[in-house]
């Protein structure tokens, strides 16, 4: 019931055409069969086909060329019953995530704000400017970040973080043979299978992405070759950006690229900045 009450109004519906307002209006009739359907899916390790379907709407990114495929952000329009299941799982995960993901990662984490990392970065830059010390800030942008998450790695990370058999089983069910069709100028393509990525438009996806990125963040934290910027007794290594005390930190001896291969993570060179 909590998940239904917190559905946002005015959102585009999924392939079945039922909107959030419908579920709110008729929650008294829907709640019990919806619960039974979720329980049946859990026992049988698979969602009904309608919960695995999605329409993909392509949103042009601001300032990007409309003739390039990479200029569009794919938003998955999921059926509301599928969103409800994801919201229930997201609500369970969001209270645990701050215990798993270290405090310097603020994106999508309950109780944290990205502006804190921005303030931290500005403080570090100002401190180095006042002291006339050398340092650099490397801002990295992950290319197609949500779409490149490998499921085998994601499930491995969920297991290593000890999120429990039932929760991991639910995530496996959500990512069992999902289908999508692309909406273009009012036309719907044939459906196709999806084999990787976390769906943009799913309430659970941002949390899973933050969880998937935590091993990379931890590798940066513990890698001796990345010294970070020293202010007082504190080494500032990673927040929303990676900060280093010299170009020697970029030495080829770093093995972080091996983790990037495992993550299937690619750097978007057009959005990467070194200052």
Coordinates of C-alpha atoms in Angstrom, one line a residue:
X1 CA 0.0 0.0 0.0
X2 CA 2.9 2.3 0.8
X3 CA 4.3 1.8 -2.7
X4 CA 1.0 2.6 -4.3
X5 CA 0.4 5.8 -2.3
X6 CA 3.9 7.0 -3.3
X7 CA 3.4 6.5 -7.0
X8 CA 3.9 9.8 -8.9
X9 CA 0.9 11.1 -10.9
X10 CA 1.1 12.2 -14.5
X11 CA 3.7 9.7 -15.6
X12 CA 3.6 8.0 -18.9
X13 CA 2.2 4.5 -18.6
X14 CA 3.9 1.3 -19.7
X15 CA 2.7 -1.0 -22.6
X16 CA -0.5 -2.0 -20.8
X17 CA -1.7 1.7 -20.7
X18 CA -2.7 1.7 -17.0
X19 CA -1.4 4.8 -15.2
X20 CA -0.6 5.4 -11.5
X21 CA -3.9 7.2 -10.9
X22 CA -5.7 4.0 -11.8
X23 CA -3.9 2.0 -9.2
X24 CA -4.5 4.6 -6.6
X25 CA -8.2 4.9 -7.3
X26 CA -8.8 1.1 -7.3
X27 CA -6.2 0.0 -4.7
X28 CA -8.8 -1.7 -2.6
X29 CA -9.6 -4.1 -5.5
X30 CA -6.0 -4.4 -6.8
X31 CA -3.9 -4.9 -3.7
X32 CA -4.7 -8.6 -2.9
X33 CA -4.4 -10.0 -6.4
X34 CA -1.3 -8.0 -7.0
X35 CA 0.3 -9.5 -3.8
X36 CA -0.8 -13.0 -4.9
X37 CA 0.8 -12.4 -8.3
X38 CA 4.1 -11.2 -6.8
X39 CA 4.2 -14.3 -4.5
X40 CA 3.4 -16.6 -7.4
X41 CA 6.3 -15.0 -9.4
X42 CA 8.7 -15.5 -6.5
X43 CA 7.8 -19.2 -6.1
X44 CA 8.1 -19.8 -9.9
X45 CA 11.2 -17.7 -10.5
X46 CA 9.6 -15.6 -13.3
X47 CA 7.4 -12.6 -13.8
X48 CA 4.4 -12.6 -16.1
X49 CA 5.3 -11.5 -19.6
X50 CA 3.6 -8.1 -19.1
X51 CA 5.9 -7.3 -16.2
X52 CA 8.9 -8.0 -18.4
X53 CA 7.8 -5.7 -21.2
X54 CA 8.7 -2.0 -21.6
X55 CA 8.4 0.8 -24.1
X56 CA 11.6 2.7 -24.6
X57 CA 11.2 6.4 -25.1
X58 CA 14.2 8.3 -26.5
X59 CA 14.9 11.7 -24.9
X60 CA 17.3 14.0 -26.7
X61 CA 20.0 15.2 -24.4
X62 CA 20.3 19.0 -24.0
X63 CA 22.6 20.5 -26.6
X64 CA 23.3 17.2 -28.4
X65 CA 23.0 16.5 -32.1
X66 CA 19.6 14.9 -32.9
X67 CA 21.2 13.0 -35.8
X68 CA 23.4 10.9 -33.5
X69 CA 22.1 7.8 -31.7
X70 CA 24.3 8.6 -28.7
X71 CA 22.6 11.9 -28.2
X72 CA 19.5 10.2 -26.8
X73 CA 18.7 8.9 -23.3
X74 CA 16.6 5.7 -23.4
X75 CA 13.9 5.9 -20.7
X76 CA 12.0 2.6 -20.0
X77 CA 8.3 3.1 -19.6
X78 CA 7.4 0.2 -17.4
X79 CA 4.0 -1.1 -16.4
X80 CA 2.9 0.3 -13.0
X81 CA 2.7 -3.2 -11.4
X82 CA 6.4 -3.7 -12.4
X83 CA 7.2 -0.3 -10.9
X84 CA 5.5 -1.2 -7.7
X85 CA 7.6 -4.4 -7.3
X86 CA 10.7 -2.4 -8.0
X87 CA 9.7 0.3 -5.5
X88 CA 9.1 -2.3 -2.8
X89 CA 12.6 -3.7 -3.3
X90 CA 14.1 -0.2 -3.6
X91 CA 12.5 0.7 -0.2
X92 CA 14.2 -2.3 1.4
X93 CA 17.5 -1.6 -0.2
X94 CA 17.8 2.1 0.5
X95 CA 18.0 1.7 4.3
X96 CA 20.8 -0.8 3.9
X97 CA 22.8 0.9 1.1
X98 CA 24.4 3.6 3.4
X99 CA 25.9 0.8 5.4
X100 CA 27.5 -0.7 2.3
X101 CA 28.5 2.3 0.2
X102 CA 31.1 4.6 1.8
X103 CA 30.2 8.1 2.7
X104 CA 32.2 9.8 -0.2
X105 CA 29.7 8.3 -2.6
X106 CA 26.5 10.5 -2.4
X107 CA 24.6 9.8 -5.6
X108 CA 21.2 7.9 -5.0
X109 CA 22.1 7.2 -1.4
X110 CA 19.4 8.0 1.2
X111 CA 20.4 10.8 3.6
X112 CA 23.2 12.0 1.4
X113 CA 23.4 15.0 -1.0
X114 CA 25.6 15.5 -4.0
X115 CA 26.1 19.2 -3.0
X116 CA 28.2 18.0 -0.1
X117 CA 30.8 16.6 -2.5
X118 CA 30.7 19.7 -4.6
X119 CA 31.4 21.8 -1.5
X120 CA 34.2 19.4 -0.5
X121 CA 35.7 19.7 -4.0
X122 CA 35.6 23.5 -3.9
X123 CA 37.2 23.5 -0.4
X124 CA 40.1 21.3 -1.7
X125 CA 40.7 23.5 -4.7
X126 CA 40.7 26.7 -2.6
X127 CA 43.1 25.1 -0.1
X128 CA 45.6 24.2 -2.8
X129 CA 45.3 27.6 -4.4
X130 CA 46.0 29.3 -1.1
X131 CA 49.0 27.1 -0.5
X132 CA 50.3 27.3 -4.1
X133 CA 50.6 23.5 -4.2
X134 CA 50.4 21.4 -7.4
X135 CA 47.4 19.1 -7.9
X136 CA 44.9 18.0 -10.4
X137 CA 41.2 17.1 -10.5
X138 CA 40.1 14.4 -12.9
X139 CA 36.4 14.3 -13.7
X140 CA 35.3 11.1 -15.4
X141 CA 32.0 10.4 -17.0
X142 CA 30.9 6.8 -17.5
X143 CA 29.6 6.3 -21.1
X144 CA 26.1 4.8 -21.1
X145 CA 26.6 4.0 -17.5
X146 CA 23.2 2.5 -16.6
X147 CA 23.1 0.6 -19.9
X148 CA 26.5 -1.1 -19.6
X149 CA 26.1 -2.8 -16.2
X150 CA 26.8 -6.5 -16.7
X151 CA 24.2 -8.7 -14.9
X152 CA 26.7 -11.4 -14.0
X153 CA 28.9 -8.8 -12.2
X154 CA 25.9 -7.2 -10.6
X155 CA 24.7 -10.5 -9.1
X156 CA 28.2 -11.2 -7.9
X157 CA 28.4 -7.9 -6.2
X158 CA 25.0 -8.4 -4.6
X159 CA 26.2 -11.7 -3.2
X160 CA 29.5 -10.3 -1.9
X161 CA 27.8 -7.5 -0.2
X162 CA 25.6 -10.0 1.6
X163 CA 22.2 -8.7 0.6
X164 CA 20.4 -12.0 1.3
X165 CA 19.2 -14.8 -0.8
X166 CA 15.6 -13.6 -1.1
X167 CA 16.5 -10.1 -2.2
X168 CA 19.0 -11.4 -4.8
X169 CA 16.4 -13.8 -6.0
X170 CA 14.0 -10.9 -6.6
X171 CA 16.6 -9.0 -8.6
X172 CA 17.3 -12.2 -10.6
X173 CA 13.6 -12.4 -11.3
X174 CA 13.4 -8.8 -12.4
X175 CA 16.2 -9.3 -14.9
X176 CA 15.1 -12.7 -16.2
X177 CA 14.4 -12.2 -20.0
X178 CA 13.2 -8.5 -20.0
X179 CA 11.8 -7.3 -23.3
X180 CA 11.6 -3.8 -24.8
X181 CA 10.3 -2.0 -27.8
X182 CA 11.3 1.5 -29.0
X183 CA 8.7 4.3 -29.5
X184 CA 9.6 6.6 -32.4
X185 CA 7.2 9.3 -33.6
X186 CA 4.2 7.3 -32.3
X187 CA 5.3 4.0 -33.8
X188 CA 6.3 1.0 -31.8
X189 CA 9.1 -1.3 -32.9
X190 CA 9.1 -5.1 -32.6
X191 CA 10.1 -6.3 -29.1
X192 CA 13.6 -7.4 -28.5
X193 CA 15.4 -9.0 -25.5
X194 CA 17.7 -7.0 -23.2
X195 CA 20.9 -8.7 -22.0
X196 CA 22.6 -6.1 -19.8
X197 CA 22.0 -2.7 -18.1
X198 CA 19.7 -1.4 -15.4
X199 CA 16.6 0.3 -16.8
X200 CA 16.4 4.1 -16.6
X201 CA 12.9 4.6 -15.3
X202 CA 12.9 1.8 -12.8
X203 CA 13.0 2.9 -9.1
X204 CA 15.5 0.2 -8.2
X205 CA 18.0 0.9 -11.0
X206 CA 19.8 3.9 -9.4
X207 CA 20.4 2.0 -6.2
X208 CA 21.7 -1.1 -8.1
X209 CA 24.0 1.2 -10.1
X210 CA 25.5 2.8 -7.0
X211 CA 26.1 -0.6 -5.5
X212 CA 27.7 -1.8 -8.7
X213 CA 30.1 1.2 -8.7
X214 CA 31.2 0.8 -5.1
X215 CA 34.0 -1.8 -5.8
X216 CA 35.5 0.7 -8.3
X217 CA 35.3 3.4 -5.7
X218 CA 36.9 1.1 -3.1
X219 CA 39.7 0.2 -5.5
X220 CA 40.5 3.9 -5.8
X221 CA 40.4 4.4 -2.1
X222 CA 42.9 1.5 -1.3
X223 CA 45.2 1.8 -4.3
X224 CA 48.5 3.1 -3.0
X225 CA 49.5 4.7 -6.3
X226 CA 46.6 7.2 -5.9
X227 CA 47.8 9.4 -3.1
X228 CA 45.0 11.9 -3.2
X229 CA 45.2 15.5 -2.2
X230 CA 46.5 16.0 1.3
X231 CA 45.0 18.7 3.4
X232 CA 46.0 18.6 7.1
X233 CA 45.8 14.9 8.0
X234 CA 43.2 14.0 5.5
X235 CA 43.8 12.5 2.0
X236 CA 41.0 13.5 -0.3
X237 CA 40.8 10.8 -3.0
X238 CA 37.3 10.3 -4.3
X239 CA 34.0 12.1 -4.1
X240 CA 32.1 13.1 -7.2
X241 CA 35.5 13.5 -8.7
X242 CA 38.9 11.8 -8.4
X243 CA 41.6 14.1 -7.0
X244 CA 45.3 13.4 -7.2
X245 CA 48.5 15.0 -5.9
X246 CA 50.5 14.8 -9.1
X247 CA 50.6 13.4 -12.6
X248 CA 52.7 10.4 -11.3
X249 CA 49.4 9.0 -10.0
X250 CA 48.4 8.3 -13.5
X251 CA 51.2 5.7 -13.9
X252 CA 50.6 2.6 -16.0
X253 CA 51.2 0.4 -13.0
X254 CA 47.6 1.0 -11.9
X255 CA 45.4 -2.0 -12.4
X256 CA 42.1 -0.2 -12.2
X257 CA 41.6 -0.7 -15.9
X258 CA 41.1 -4.4 -15.2
X259 CA 38.2 -3.6 -12.9
X260 CA 36.8 -1.3 -15.5
X261 CA 36.8 -4.3 -17.9
X262 CA 35.0 -6.4 -15.4
X263 CA 32.4 -3.6 -14.9
X264 CA 32.1 -3.2 -18.7
X265 CA 32.6 0.5 -17.9
X266 CA 33.7 2.8 -20.6
X267 CA 34.9 6.4 -20.1
X268 CA 33.0 9.1 -22.1
X269 CA 36.0 11.1 -23.5
X270 CA 33.7 14.0 -24.5
X271 CA 32.6 14.6 -21.0
X272 CA 36.0 13.9 -19.2
X273 CA 37.9 16.9 -17.8
X274 CA 41.4 17.2 -16.3
X275 CA 42.1 20.5 -14.4

